[in-house]
Amino acid sequence: MKRFLLLTIIPLMSCSTSVDHRIFGTWKTNSKFYAATYKIEKNSKKIIGKLLYYNDGTTVLHETKSDKDVFIKDLQYENEAFVDAISGATQTTSKKYQIKIKHTDTLEVTTYVRNKPSIETWTRKQQ
């Protein structure tokens, strides 16, 4: 009986994927073109990204505390990076965001505009 339990439990434990919790928190962009603050959090069983603040000199957006703030709807961990399987910005299932943890307080965020990558650095906002 013990052997049966071991043969059943070990494969199940090895199949579980762990989430790197360093992704969670509030992040600021380091862009010379705009200022933005985002929050990555777990909502139910999904990892989502929310817009808290955005200002590009012509458009200013603030958090509305509604579903309108969610711009990343389902981050999934694949190949040492987080990817958004369903982006809130478009009605497509293609992956639009790739986020790599470079350091506890630094993310490398790649977005795709017309299939060309745009890479940004986000830093953790200290509370």
PDB file of C-alpha atoms in Angstrom, residues 18 30 32-33 40 45 58-59 63 67 69-70 72-73 107:
ATOM      1  CA  SER A  18       5.383  26.806  -8.674  1.00  0.00           C
ATOM      2  CA  ASN A  30      11.426  53.269 -16.599  1.00  0.00           C
ATOM      3  CA  LYS A  32      11.369  58.178 -21.328  1.00  0.00           C
ATOM      4  CA  PHE A  33       8.104  58.253 -23.308  1.00  0.00           C
ATOM      5  CA  ILE A  40       0.565  42.317 -10.586  1.00  0.00           C
ATOM      6  CA  LYS A  45      -6.628  31.299  -9.750  1.00  0.00           C
ATOM      7  CA  THR A  58      -1.436  63.697 -23.719  1.00  0.00           C
ATOM      8  CA  THR A  59      -3.414  60.936 -21.999  1.00  0.00           C
ATOM      9  CA  GLU A  63      -7.135  53.439 -11.384  1.00  0.00           C
ATOM     10  CA  ASP A  67     -12.404  45.445 -14.346  1.00  0.00           C
ATOM     11  CA  ASP A  69      -8.041  48.437 -14.888  1.00  0.00           C
ATOM     12  CA  VAL A  70      -7.088  44.860 -15.807  1.00  0.00           C
ATOM     13  CA  ILE A  72      -3.224  41.448 -18.362  1.00  0.00           C
ATOM     14  CA  LYS A  73      -5.837  38.791 -17.737  1.00  0.00           C
ATOM     15  CA  LEU A 107      11.268  43.003 -14.367  1.00  0.00           C
TER      16      LEU A 107
END
